[in-house]
Coordinates of C-alpha atoms in Angstrom, one line a residue:
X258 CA -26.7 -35.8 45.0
X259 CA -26.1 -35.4 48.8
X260 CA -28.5 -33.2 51.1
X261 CA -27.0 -29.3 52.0
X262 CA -24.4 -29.4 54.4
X263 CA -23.4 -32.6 53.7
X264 CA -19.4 -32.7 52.0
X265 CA -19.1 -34.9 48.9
X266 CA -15.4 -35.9 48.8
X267 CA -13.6 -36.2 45.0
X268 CA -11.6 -39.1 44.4
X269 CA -7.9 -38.3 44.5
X270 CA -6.9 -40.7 41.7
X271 CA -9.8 -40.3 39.4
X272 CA -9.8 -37.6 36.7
X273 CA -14.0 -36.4 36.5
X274 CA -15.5 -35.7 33.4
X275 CA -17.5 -32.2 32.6
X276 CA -20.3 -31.4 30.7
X277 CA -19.7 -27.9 30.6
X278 CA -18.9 -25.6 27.5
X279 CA -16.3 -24.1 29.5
X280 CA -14.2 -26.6 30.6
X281 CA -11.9 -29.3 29.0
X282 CA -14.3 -32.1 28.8
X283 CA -11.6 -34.3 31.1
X284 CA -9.4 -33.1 34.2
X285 CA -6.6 -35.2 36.1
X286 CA -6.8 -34.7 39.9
X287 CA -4.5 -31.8 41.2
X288 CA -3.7 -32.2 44.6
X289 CA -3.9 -29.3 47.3
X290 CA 0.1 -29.8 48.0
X291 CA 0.7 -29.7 44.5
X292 CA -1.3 -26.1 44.6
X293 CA 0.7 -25.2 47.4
X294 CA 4.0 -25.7 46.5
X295 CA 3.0 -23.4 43.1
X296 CA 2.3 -20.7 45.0
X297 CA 4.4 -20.7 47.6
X298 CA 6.9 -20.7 44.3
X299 CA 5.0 -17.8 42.8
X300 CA 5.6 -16.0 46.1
X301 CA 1.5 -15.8 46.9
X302 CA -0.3 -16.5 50.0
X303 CA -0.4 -20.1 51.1
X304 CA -4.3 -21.1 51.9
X305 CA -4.6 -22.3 55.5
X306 CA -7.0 -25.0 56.7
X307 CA -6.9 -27.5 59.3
X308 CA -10.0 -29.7 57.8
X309 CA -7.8 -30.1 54.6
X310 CA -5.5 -32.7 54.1
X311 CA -2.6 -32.6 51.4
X312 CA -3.7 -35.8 49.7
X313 CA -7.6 -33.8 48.8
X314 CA -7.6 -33.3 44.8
X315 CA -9.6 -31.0 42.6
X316 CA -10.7 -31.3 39.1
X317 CA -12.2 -28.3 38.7
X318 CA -12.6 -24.4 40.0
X319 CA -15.6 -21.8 39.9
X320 CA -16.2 -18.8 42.1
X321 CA -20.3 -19.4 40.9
X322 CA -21.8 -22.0 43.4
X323 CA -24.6 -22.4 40.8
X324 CA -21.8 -23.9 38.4
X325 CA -19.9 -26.1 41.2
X326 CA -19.0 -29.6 39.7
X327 CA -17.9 -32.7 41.5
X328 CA -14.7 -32.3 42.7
X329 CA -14.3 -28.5 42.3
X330 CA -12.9 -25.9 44.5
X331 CA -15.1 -23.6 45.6
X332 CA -13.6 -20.2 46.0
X333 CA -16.4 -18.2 48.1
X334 CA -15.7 -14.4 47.3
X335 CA -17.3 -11.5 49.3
X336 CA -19.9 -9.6 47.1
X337 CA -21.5 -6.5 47.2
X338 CA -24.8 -7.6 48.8
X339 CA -24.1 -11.3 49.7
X340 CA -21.0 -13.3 50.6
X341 CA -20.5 -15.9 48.5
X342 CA -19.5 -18.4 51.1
X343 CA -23.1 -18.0 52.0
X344 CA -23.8 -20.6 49.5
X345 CA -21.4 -22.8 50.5
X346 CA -24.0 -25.5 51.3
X347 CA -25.4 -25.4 47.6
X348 CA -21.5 -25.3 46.8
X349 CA -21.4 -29.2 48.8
X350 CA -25.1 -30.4 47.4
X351 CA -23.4 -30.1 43.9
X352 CA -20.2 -32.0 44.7
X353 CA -17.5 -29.5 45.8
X354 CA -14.6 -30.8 46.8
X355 CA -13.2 -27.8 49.2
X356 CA -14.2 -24.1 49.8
X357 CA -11.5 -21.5 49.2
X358 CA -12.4 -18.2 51.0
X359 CA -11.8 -15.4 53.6
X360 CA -11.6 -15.7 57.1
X361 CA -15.5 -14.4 57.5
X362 CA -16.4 -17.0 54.6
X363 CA -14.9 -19.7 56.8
X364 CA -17.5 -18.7 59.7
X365 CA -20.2 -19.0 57.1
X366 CA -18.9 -22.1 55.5
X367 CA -18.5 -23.9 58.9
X368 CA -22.5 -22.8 60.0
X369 CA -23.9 -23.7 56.4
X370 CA -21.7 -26.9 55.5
X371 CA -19.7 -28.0 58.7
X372 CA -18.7 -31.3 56.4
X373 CA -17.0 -28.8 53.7
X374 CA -13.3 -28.6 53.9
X375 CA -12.3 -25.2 54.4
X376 CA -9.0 -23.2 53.4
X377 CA -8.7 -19.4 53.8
X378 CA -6.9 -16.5 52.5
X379 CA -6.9 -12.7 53.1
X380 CA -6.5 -12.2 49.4
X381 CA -8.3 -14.3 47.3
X382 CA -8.8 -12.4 44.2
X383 CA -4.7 -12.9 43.7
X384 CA -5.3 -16.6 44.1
X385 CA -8.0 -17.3 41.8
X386 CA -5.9 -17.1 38.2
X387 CA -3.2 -18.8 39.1
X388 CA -4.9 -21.9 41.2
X389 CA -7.7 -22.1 38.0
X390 CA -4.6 -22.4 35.7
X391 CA -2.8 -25.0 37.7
X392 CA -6.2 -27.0 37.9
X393 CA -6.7 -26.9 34.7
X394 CA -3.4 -26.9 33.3
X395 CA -4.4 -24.3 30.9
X396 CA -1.2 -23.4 29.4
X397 CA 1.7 -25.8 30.9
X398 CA 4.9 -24.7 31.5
X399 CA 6.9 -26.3 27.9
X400 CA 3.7 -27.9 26.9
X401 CA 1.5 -27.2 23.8
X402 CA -0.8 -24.6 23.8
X403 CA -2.1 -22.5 21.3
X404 CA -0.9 -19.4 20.6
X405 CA -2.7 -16.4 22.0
X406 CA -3.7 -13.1 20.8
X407 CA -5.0 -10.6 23.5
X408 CA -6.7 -7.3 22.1
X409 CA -7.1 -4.5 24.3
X410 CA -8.3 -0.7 24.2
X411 CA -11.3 1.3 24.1
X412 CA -13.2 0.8 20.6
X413 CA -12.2 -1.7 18.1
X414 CA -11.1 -4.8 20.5
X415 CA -14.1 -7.3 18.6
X416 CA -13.0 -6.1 15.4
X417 CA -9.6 -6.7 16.1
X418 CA -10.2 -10.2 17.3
X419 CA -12.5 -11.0 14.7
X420 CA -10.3 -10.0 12.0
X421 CA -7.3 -12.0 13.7
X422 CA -9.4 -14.9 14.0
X423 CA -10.5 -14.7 10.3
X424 CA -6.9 -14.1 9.2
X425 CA -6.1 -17.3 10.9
X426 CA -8.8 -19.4 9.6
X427 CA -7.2 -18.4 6.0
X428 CA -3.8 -19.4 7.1
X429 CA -5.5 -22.7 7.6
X430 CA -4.9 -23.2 11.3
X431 CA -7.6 -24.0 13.8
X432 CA -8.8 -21.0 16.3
X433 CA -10.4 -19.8 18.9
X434 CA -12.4 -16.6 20.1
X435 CA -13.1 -15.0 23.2
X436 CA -15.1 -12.2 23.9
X437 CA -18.1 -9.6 24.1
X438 CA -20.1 -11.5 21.4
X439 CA -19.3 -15.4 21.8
X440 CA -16.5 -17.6 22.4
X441 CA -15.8 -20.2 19.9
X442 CA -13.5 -23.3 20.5
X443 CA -12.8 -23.9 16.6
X444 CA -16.6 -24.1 14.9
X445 CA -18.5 -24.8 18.7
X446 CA -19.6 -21.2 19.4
X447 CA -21.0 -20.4 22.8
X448 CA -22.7 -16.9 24.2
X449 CA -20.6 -14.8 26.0
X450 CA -22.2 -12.4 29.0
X451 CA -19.1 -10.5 29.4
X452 CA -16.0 -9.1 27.2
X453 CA -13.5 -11.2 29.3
X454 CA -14.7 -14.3 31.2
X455 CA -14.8 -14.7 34.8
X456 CA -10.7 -16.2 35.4
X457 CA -11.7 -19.9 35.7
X458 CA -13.6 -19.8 32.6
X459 CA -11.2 -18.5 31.1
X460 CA -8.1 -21.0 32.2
X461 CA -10.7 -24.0 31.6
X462 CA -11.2 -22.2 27.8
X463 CA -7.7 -22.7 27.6
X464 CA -7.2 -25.6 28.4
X465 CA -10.3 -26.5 26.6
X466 CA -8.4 -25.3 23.0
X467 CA -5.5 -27.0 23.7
X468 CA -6.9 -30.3 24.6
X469 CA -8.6 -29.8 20.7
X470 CA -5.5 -29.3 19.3
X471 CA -6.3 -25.9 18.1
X472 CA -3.6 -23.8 16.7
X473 CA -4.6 -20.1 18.4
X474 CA -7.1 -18.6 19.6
X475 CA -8.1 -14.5 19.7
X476 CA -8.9 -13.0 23.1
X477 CA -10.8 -9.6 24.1
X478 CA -8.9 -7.7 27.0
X479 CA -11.5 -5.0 28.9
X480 CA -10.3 -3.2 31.5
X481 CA -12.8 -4.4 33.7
X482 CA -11.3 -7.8 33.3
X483 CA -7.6 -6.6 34.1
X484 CA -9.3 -4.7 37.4
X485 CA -11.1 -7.4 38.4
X486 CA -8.1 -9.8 37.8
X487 CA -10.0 -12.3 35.1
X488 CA -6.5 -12.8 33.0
X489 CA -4.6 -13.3 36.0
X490 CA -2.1 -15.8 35.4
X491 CA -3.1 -15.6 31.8
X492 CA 0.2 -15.2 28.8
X493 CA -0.3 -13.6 25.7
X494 CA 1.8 -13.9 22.9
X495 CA 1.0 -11.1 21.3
X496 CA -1.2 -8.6 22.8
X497 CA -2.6 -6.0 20.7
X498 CA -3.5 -1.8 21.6
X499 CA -5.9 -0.1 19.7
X500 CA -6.7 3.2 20.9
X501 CA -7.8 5.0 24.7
X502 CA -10.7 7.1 24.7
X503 CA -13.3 8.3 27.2
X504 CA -15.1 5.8 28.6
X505 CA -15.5 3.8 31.6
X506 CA -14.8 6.5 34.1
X507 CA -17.5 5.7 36.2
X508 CA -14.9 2.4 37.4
X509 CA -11.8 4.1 37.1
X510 CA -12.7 8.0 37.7
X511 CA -9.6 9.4 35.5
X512 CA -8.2 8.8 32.3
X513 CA -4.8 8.5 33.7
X514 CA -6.2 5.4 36.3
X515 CA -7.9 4.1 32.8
X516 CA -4.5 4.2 31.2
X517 CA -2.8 2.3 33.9
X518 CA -5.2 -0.2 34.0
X519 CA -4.5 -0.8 30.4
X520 CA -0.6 -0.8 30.4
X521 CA -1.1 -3.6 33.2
X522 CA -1.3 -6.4 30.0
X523 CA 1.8 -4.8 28.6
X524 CA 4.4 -6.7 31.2
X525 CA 6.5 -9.1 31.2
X526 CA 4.9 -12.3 32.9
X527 CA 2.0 -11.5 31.1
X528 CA 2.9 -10.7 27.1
X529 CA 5.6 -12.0 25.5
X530 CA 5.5 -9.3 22.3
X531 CA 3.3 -6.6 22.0
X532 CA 2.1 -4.6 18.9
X533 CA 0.5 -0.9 20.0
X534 CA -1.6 0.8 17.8
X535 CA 0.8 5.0 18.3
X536 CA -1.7 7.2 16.9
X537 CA -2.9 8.8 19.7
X538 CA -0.5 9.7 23.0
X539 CA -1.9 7.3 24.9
X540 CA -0.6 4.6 22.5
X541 CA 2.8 6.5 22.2
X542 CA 3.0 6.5 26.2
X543 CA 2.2 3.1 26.1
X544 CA 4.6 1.5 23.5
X545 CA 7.4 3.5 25.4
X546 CA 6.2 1.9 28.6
X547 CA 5.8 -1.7 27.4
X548 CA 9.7 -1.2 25.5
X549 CA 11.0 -0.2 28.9
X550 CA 9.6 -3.1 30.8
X551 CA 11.6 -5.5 28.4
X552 CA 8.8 -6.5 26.0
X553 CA 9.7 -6.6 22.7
X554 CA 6.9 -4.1 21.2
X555 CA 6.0 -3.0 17.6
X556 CA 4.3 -0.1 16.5
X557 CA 2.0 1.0 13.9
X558 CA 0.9 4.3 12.7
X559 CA -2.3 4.1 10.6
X560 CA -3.4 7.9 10.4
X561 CA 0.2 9.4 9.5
X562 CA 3.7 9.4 11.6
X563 CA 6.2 7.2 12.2
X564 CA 6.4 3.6 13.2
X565 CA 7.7 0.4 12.7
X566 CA 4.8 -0.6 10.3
X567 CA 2.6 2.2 8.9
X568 CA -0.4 2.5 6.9
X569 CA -0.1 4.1 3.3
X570 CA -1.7 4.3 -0.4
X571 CA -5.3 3.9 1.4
X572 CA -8.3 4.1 -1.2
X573 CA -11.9 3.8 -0.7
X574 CA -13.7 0.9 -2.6
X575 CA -17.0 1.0 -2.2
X576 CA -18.1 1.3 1.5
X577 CA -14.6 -0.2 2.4
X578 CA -11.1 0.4 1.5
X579 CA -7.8 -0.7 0.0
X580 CA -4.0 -0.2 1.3
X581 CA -1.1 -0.8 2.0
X582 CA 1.2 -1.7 5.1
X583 CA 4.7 -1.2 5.3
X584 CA 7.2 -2.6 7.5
X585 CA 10.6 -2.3 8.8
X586 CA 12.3 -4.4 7.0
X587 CA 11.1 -3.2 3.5
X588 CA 7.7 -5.4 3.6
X589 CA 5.3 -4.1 2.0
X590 CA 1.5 -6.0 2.4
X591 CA -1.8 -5.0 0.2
X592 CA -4.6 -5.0 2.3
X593 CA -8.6 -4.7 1.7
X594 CA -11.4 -4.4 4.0
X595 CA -15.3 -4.1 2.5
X596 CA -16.2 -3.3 6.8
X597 CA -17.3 0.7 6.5
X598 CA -15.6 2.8 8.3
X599 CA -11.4 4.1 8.3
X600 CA -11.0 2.8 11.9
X601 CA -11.5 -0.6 10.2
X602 CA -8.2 0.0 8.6
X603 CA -6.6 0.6 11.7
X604 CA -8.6 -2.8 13.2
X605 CA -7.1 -4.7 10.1
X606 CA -3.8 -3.5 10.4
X607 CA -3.7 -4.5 14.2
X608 CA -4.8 -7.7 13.1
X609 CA -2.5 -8.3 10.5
X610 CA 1.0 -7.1 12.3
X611 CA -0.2 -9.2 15.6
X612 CA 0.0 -12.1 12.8
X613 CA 3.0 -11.5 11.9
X614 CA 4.4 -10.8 15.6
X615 CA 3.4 -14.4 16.2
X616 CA 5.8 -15.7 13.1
X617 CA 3.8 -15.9 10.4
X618 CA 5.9 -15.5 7.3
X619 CA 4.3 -11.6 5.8
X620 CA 4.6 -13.9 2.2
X621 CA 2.4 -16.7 3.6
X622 CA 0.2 -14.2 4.9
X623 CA 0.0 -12.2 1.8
X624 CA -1.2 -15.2 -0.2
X625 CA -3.7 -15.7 2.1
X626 CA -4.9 -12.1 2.2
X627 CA -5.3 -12.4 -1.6
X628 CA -7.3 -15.7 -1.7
X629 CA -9.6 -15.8 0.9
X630 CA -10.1 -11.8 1.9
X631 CA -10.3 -12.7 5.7
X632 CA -10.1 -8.8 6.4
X633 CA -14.2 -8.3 5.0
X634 CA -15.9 -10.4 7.6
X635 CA -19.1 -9.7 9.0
X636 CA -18.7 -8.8 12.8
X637 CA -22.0 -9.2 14.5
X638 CA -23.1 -5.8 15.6
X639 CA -19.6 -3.7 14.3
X640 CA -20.1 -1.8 11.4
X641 CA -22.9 -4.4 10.3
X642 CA -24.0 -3.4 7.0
X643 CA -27.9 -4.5 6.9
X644 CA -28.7 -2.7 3.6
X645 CA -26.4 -0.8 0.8
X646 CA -29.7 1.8 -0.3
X647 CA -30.0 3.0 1.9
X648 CA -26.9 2.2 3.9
X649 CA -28.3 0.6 6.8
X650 CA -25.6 0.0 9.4
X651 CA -25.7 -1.3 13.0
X652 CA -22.8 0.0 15.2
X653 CA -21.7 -0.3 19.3
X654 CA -20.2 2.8 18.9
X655 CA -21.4 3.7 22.9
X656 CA -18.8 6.8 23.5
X657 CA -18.2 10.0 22.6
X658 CA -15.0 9.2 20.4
X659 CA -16.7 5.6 18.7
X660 CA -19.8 7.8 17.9
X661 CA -17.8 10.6 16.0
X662 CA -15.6 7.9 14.3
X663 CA -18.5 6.1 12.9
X664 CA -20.7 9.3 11.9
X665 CA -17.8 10.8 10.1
X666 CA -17.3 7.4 8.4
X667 CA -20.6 6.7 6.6
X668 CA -21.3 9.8 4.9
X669 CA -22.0 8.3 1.0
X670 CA -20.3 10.3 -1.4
X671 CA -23.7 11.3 -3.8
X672 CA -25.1 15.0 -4.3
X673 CA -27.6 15.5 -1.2
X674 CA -26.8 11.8 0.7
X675 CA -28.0 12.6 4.0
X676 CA -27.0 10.8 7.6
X677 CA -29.5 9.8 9.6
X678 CA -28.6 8.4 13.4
X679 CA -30.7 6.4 15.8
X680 CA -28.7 6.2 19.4
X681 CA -29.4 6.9 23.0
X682 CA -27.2 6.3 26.2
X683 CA -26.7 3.6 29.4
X684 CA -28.3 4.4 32.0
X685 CA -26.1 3.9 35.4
X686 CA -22.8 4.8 33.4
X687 CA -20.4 8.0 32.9
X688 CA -23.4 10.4 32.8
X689 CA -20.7 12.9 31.3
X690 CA -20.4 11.1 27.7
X691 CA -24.4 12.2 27.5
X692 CA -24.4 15.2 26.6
X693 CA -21.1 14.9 24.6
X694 CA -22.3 12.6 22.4
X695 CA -25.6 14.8 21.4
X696 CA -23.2 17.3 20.2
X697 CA -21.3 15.0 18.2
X698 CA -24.6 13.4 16.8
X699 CA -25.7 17.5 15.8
X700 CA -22.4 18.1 14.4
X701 CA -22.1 15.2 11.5
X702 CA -25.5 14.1 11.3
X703 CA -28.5 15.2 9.5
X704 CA -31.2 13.6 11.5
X705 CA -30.1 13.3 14.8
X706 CA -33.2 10.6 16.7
X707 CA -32.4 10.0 20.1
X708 CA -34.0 7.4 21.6
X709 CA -33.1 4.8 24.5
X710 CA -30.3 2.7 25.2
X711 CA -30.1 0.3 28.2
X712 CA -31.6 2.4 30.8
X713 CA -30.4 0.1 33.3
X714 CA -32.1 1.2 36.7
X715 CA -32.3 4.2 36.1
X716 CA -35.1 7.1 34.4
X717 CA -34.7 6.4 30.6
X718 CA -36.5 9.9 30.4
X719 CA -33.5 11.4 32.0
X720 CA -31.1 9.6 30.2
X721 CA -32.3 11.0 26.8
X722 CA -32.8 14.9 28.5
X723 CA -29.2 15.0 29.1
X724 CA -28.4 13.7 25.5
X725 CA -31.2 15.9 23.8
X726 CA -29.3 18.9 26.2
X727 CA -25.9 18.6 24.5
X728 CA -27.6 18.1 20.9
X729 CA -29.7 21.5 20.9
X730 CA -26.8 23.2 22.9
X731 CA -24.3 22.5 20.2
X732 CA -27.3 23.2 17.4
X733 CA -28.0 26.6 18.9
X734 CA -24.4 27.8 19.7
X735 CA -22.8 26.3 16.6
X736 CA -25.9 26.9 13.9
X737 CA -25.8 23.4 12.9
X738 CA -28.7 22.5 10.6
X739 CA -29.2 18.8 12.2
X740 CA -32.9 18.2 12.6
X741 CA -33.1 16.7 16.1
X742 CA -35.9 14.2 17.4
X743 CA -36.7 12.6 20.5
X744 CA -38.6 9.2 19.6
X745 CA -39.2 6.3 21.8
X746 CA -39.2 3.0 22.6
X747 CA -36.3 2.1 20.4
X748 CA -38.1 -0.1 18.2
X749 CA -40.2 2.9 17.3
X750 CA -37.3 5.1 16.6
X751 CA -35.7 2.9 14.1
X752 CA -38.5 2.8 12.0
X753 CA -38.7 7.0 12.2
X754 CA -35.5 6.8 10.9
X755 CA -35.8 4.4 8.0
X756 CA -39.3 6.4 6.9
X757 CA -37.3 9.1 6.5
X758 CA -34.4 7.9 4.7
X759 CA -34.0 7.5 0.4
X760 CA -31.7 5.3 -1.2
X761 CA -29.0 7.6 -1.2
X762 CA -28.8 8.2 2.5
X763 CA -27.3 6.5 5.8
X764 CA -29.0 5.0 8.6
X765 CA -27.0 4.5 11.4
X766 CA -28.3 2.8 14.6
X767 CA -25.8 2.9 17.2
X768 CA -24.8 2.1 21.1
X769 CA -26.3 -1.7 21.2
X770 CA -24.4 -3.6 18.7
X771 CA -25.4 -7.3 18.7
X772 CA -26.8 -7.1 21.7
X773 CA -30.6 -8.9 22.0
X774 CA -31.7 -7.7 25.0
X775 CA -32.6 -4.1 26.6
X776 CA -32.6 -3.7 30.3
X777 CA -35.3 -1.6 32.0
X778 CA -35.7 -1.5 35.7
X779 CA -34.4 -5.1 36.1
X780 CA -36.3 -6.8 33.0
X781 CA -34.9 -7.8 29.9
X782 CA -37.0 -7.3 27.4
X783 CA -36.1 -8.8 23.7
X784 CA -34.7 -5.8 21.3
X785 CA -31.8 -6.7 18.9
X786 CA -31.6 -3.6 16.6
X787 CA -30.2 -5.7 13.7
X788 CA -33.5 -7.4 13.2
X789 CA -35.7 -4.1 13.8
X790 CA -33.6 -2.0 11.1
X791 CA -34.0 -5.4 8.6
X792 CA -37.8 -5.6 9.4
X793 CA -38.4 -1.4 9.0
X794 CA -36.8 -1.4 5.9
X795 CA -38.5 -4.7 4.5
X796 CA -41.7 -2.7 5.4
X797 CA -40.6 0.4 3.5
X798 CA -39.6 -2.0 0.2
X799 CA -36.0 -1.6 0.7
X800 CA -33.5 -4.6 -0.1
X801 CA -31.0 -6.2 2.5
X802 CA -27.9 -7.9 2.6
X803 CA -26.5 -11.7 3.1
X804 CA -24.4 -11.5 5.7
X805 CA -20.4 -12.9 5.1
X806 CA -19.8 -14.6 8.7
X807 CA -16.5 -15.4 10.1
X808 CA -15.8 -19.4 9.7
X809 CA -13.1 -21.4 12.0

């Protein structure tokens, strides 16, 4: 490994080989004309840079200079606090072939690595996807590639994908996953820190699949990754719409901006077909919008209404359901899910008509929906039944519309059954879901506990004020009976709720999902609310479950 500052050069005409999860294991050298001439074709800014000659070659791309590879480009983004050009000498130490950044970067670069090639744009960001897709080649222009599902919306994206993923697995084709709660390239899984990957990671995911030969592979869509421009250059076969709800105002400050940001993925360039979920105006609004922009776009209607495929003849089974899903053409599919919850049937659905808008025969699919049940899967953290009595479920439900979904899902049917809830909220987020969500929790709960989230940075005793607020105002003003508790740290809260709860009843702990961490004041300390709820109710001489896991 060379000193800082000192440039390690790539050889042109030898491909380097990666031993990262996130990358195809091999890359053939690209070279900068070759990158050049694609987006000068693309109509994007050209990068300038006298230092670099045509004939310099890159087998690699990150925009982390902790992750830098031999042979990679560098791109050295400006950051909140530090610019990452800044690091442009750890960038060379590791093997970088070239540093892509802004014209400040390029000051920085030249001071901390004067031996680094430099190239330079004023827009970087729109550079990123497409150079990390022509690096990698992650999906080549009339070359193989797997087929790929993108899921976007505000609850029910990991469902979705799981479900798709599950449905393919039964079809007998190999698949992949991408999002909040791993990534799996056929059976390797690998942790996943964000819903959508950083752009790079994603292309060299890609290209990862294809290079396996894998059939498909099922991708989670968050709006922060369309804003921040991690799918750029990314195509979807199908992408999927679940449903638009209040949530991540604090990034995009109206509903309307929210919206926008979504419809982005629904473009040509971007998804071939699309299927949107039309119960809700948003979805509506959207199909019409994706229809109008030339892609060709199916519709579902789970709750009632017209579409091109609908819902009907739904019947609860247990904690699940049965139904039916009828198309436009006369088909007629019989569906089962065992996941809780009625917004699982509008997660299967999804699942199912994406499937089919990728050209899956509906009688292929049927056979496999009868042998292998792909639509009751265990989805770590979604819905996760822990116990059946009491029912003992683990949600993410983390907004005001997920929380109200969920609650009014797991009432059990028996004289006296009784819902109890365990949630909080993030600290450092839209501070108007708080108190929102305490109503809600008054309104179809019987215990409401309300404990803490991820306080983030911020007073975890405020945070659980301004839920408590909502929950007594919506007690007092609409005489709801709820008994209403304030009991913390977390931990302790779950196992208030479980002392309280008989056979019959429903505890629900919701917000974290299958997350194993809680953040407070910059630490993570260990918390993963699956294993407190199992060990509370093991103390308390309740029975649990074996969990049914998704296989590739």
């Amino acid at each position: 490994m060379s000193q800082p500052g000192e440039y390690v050069s790539s050889t042109a005409d030898q491909s380097h080989r990666s031993a990262s999860p996130l990358r195809p294991p091999t890359v053939r050298p690209v070279r900068l004309a070759e990158l050049r001439g694609m987006l000068q074709h693309r109509g994007l800014p050209v990068p300038e840079g006298g230092q670099a000659t045509e004939e310099l070659a890159f087998t690699g791309i990150t925009i982390d200079s902790r992750s830098v590879e031999p042979g990679d480009l560098y791109i050295g983004l400006p950051g909140a606090h530090r610019h990452g050009a800044g690091f442009a000498a750890q960038a060379a130490a590791l093997g970088a072939a070239a540093i892509l950044t802004d014209d400040d970067g390029a000051r920085l670069a030249a001071e901390n690595a004067p031996g680094l090639p430099v190239l330079s744009s004023a827009d970087l960001r729109a550079l990123v996807g497409p150079l990390a897709a022509a690096i990698y080649r992650s999906q080549p222009e009339g070359g193989e590639a797997p087929t790929l599902f993108g899921v976007t919306g505000t609850n029910g994206k990991t469902t979705t994908t799981y479900f798709i993923n599950s449905l393919l697995a039964a079809l007998g084709l190999g698949s992949g996953l991408i999002g909040t709660i791993e990534i799996k390239a056929g059976s390797e899984a690998i942790p996943s820190a964000l819903t959508t990957p950083e752009s790079p990671d994603v292309h060299g995911l890609l290209a990862l699949m294809r290079e396996r030969g894998l059939d498909a592979a099922a991708m989670e869509v968050s709006s922060h990754a369309i804003s921040y421009r991690r799918v750029d250059a990314v195509r979807f076969d199908v992408a999927g719409f679940t449903n638009l709800t209040q949530d991540h105002l604090d990034l995009h400050g109206s509903m309307d901006d929210y919206f926008d940001t979504k419809a982005r993925l629904f473009a040509p360039g971007r998804s071939r077909r699309a299927v949107v979920c039309v119960d809700d105006d948003w979805g509506r609004q959207l199909a019409e919008r994706a229809q109008a922009a030339g892609v060709e776009t199916a519709t579902l209607a789970t709750g009632g209404g017209s579409a091109d495929w609908t819902v009907r003849s739904v019947v609860q089974e247990g904690l699940g359901h049965r139904f039916e899903l009828h198309g436009p053409a006369g088909e007629v599919l019989r569906l089962h899910t065992g996941l809780p919850g009625t917004f699982n049937i509008s997660n299967a659905a999804l699942a199912v008509v994406m499937v089919l808008a990728s050209g899956v025969d509906p009688a292929r699919l049927q056979e496999a929906l009868d042998s292998a049940d792909p639509l009751t899967v265990e989805v770590p953290g979604r819905m996760q039944l822990i116990s059946e009595n009491p029912a003992a479920i683990v949600d993410f439900a983390h907004n005001p519309d997920a929380l109200e979904r969920t609650l009014a899902s797991v009432r059990r049917p028996e004289p006296g059954a009784r819902v109890i809830v365990v949630f909080g909220a993030t600290g450092e987020r839209d501070q108007t879901k708080r108190p929102l969500m305490g109503a809600i929790a008054a309104r179809l709960a019987d215990v409401v506990v309300i404990s803490d989230d991820d306080p983030h940075g911020e007073d975890a005793a405020q945070i659980r004020a301004d839920v408590l607020a909502g929950a007594r105002a919506a007690a007092e003003r609409e005489q709801l009976p709820a008994e209403i508790v304030e009991v913390f740290p977390r931990a302790e809260a779950i196992e208030r709720a479980v002392a309280m709860a008989a056979p019959s009843d429903t505890v629900l702990v919701a917000g974290r999902g299958h997350e194993v961490w809680q953040e407070v004041n910059g630490e993570n300390l260990a918390l993963d609310d699956r294993v407190e709820l199992r060990e509370a109710l093991q103390r308390h001489g309740f029975g649990l479950l074996s969990p049914k896991a998704v296989e590739s």
